[in-house]
Structure formats: C-alpha cells, structure tokens
XYZ file of C-alpha atoms in Angstrom:
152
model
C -41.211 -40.461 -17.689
C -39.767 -38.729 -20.703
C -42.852 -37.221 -21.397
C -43.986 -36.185 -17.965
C -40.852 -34.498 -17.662
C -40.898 -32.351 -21.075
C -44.690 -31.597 -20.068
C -43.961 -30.455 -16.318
C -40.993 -28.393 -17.842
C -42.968 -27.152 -20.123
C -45.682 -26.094 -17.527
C -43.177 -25.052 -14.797
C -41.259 -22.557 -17.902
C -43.109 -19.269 -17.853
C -43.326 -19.767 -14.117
C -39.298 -19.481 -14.028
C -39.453 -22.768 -12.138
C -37.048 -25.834 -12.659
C -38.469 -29.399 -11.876
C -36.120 -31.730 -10.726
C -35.678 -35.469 -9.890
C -33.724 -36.068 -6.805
C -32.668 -39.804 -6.334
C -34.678 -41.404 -3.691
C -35.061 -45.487 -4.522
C -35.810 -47.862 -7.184
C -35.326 -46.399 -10.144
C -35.112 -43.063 -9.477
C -31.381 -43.844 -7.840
C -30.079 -45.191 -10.982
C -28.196 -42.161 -11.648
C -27.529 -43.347 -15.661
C -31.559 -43.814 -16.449
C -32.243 -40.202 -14.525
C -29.722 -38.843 -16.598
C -31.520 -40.354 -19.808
C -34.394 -39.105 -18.574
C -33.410 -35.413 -18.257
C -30.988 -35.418 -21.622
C -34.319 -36.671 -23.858
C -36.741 -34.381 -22.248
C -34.916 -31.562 -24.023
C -35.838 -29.095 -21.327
C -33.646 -26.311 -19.892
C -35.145 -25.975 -16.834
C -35.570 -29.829 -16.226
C -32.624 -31.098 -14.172
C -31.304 -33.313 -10.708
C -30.765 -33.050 -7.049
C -28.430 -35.110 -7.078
C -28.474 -36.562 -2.991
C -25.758 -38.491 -1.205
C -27.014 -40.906 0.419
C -30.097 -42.351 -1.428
C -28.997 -44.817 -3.705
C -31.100 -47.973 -3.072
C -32.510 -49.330 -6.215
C -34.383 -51.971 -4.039
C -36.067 -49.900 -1.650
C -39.210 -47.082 -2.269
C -37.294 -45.108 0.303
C -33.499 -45.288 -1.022
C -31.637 -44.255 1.729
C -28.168 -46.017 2.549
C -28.633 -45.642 6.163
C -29.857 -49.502 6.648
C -28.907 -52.552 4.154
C -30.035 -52.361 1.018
C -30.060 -55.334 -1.769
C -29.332 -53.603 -4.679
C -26.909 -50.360 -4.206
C -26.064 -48.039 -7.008
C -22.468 -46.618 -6.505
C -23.257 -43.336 -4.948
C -19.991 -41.824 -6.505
C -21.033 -43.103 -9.859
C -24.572 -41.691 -9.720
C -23.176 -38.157 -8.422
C -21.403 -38.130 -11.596
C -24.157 -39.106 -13.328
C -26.391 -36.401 -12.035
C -24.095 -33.460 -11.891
C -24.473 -32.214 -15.380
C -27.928 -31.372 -15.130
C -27.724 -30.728 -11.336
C -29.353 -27.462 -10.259
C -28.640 -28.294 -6.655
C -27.291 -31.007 -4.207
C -28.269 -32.588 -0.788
C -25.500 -33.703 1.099
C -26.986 -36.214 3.253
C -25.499 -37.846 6.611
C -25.970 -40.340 9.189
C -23.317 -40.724 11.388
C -19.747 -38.688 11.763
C -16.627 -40.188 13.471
C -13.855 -38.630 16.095
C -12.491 -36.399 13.283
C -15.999 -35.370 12.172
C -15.906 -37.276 8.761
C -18.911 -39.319 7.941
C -18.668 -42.973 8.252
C -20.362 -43.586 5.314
C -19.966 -41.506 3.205
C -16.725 -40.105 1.700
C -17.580 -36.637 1.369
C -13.834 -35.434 0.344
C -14.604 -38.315 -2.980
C -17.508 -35.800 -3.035
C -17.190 -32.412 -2.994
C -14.026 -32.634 -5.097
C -16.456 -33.943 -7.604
C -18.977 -31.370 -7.374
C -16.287 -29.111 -7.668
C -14.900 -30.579 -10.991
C -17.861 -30.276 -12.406
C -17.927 -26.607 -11.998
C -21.479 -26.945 -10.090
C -21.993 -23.337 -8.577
C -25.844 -24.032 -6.808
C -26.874 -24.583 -3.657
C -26.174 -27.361 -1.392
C -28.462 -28.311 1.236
C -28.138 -30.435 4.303
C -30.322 -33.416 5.339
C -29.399 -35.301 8.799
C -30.837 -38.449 9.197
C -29.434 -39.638 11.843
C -29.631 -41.838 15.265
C -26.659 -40.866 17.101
C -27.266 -37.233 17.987
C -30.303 -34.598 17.670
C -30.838 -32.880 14.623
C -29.719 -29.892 14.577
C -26.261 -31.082 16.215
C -26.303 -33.218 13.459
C -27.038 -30.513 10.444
C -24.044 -28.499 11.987
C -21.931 -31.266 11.777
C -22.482 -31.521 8.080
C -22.216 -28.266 7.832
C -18.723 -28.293 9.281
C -17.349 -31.300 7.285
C -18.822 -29.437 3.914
C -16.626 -26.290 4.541
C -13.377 -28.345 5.665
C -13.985 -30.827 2.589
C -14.947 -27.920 0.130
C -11.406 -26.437 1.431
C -9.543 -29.238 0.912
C -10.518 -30.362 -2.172
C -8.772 -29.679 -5.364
C-alpha cells in the first residue's frame, strides 16, 4: 500500500492533485495503519478524508449505520487521520428532537477538528432511513454550524 501510495502521489504531483484514503471498512478504517500508510509514503500531497461514520473493520462497506463485529473507535481514528487530513465527511444517520445525531457525537467532533487546526473542507454525506435526503443533508448542515460554534 506504501508503495501504491508514493507512486499515485507521485503521478497525481505535477497534476496539483492530492490522493487520499478515506476510511470505508476493513482495513482502511483502522485509522493508526492509514496513518502509517500516509507518514511512510513520504508524499506531500498524499493524505485522509477522514469520515465519521465508517469505522467497521469487519465489513467491505464500513459504515456504523447497522452492527458491525469489529468497530474502530471513531473518535480515535479522527485523531488518527487529522494530521494528514486534506478534508472531512461528516456523515449521519439519524438526528434526535434537539437535532443532534444519535450516533454520533459531533460536538466530541468538531472540537477535534478544530484542535487540530484543520482549515479544509467538510462535506456532508446523509445516509439515512428516517427522512429524504436532502432534509437530511440540511440537518447536518445545521448541527455542523451550531457544533462548530460551540466548540472550543
């Protein structure tokens, strides 16, 4: 993987494009090995998308949305990720009364994207049951600004 990455960063360089792994099952969600990965490939523009709510090690698809045998801590792995993150996906499923979402502590979240300085884009994914899609993306949307307000 180590190589792949150095040689896609190399290719992807004079283009001015990054390559990045997002975390999206097996061992992609381990948030430490990605990190190994991206430290030893040496490449600037190799980095992470780091995304909130795939962190099944068990599962090809890693979403958290169902069960899942083998979980990585999705705060841990967000650490893990943010120093070579060149964006983030904040994911959701499902939001309660208040609009937070119920699995997902996105306060936990954003104040750690904010510790870590990370100034790139975040994008939302909805992937939802409970409400139609684009009800659902500006719900996120929503609970990022309050959150990003709130936190420290």
């Amino acid at each position: 993987m180590i190589d792949s990455m150095q040689r896609l960063g190399e290719y992807a360089a004079p283009l001015n494009l990054n390559v990045l792994i997002e975390n999206h099952g097996l061992f992609s969600s381990n948030g430490k090995w990605v990190a190994e990965v991206i430290k030893q490939s040496g490449k600037v523009n190799c980095g992470t998308l780091p995304d909130f709510g795939n962190w099944c090690l068990s599962a090809k698809w890693g979403t958290t949305q169902i069960e899942c045998a083998q979980v990585y801590d999705r705060y841990q792995g967000v650490a893990d990720l943010l120093p070579f993150a060149k964006g983030v996906s904040a994911k959701s499923y499902a939001f309660d009364a208040n609009g937070d979402e119920t699995r997902i502590d996105y306060h936990r979240l954003l104040k750690q994207v904010k510790e870590a300085d990370f100034t790139g884009y975040v994008g939302i994914e909805f992937e939802g049951f409970d409400m139609a899609e684009p009800d659902g993306i500006r719900a996120t949307q929503k609970l990022l600004e309050r959150c990003w307000e709130q936190s420290v």
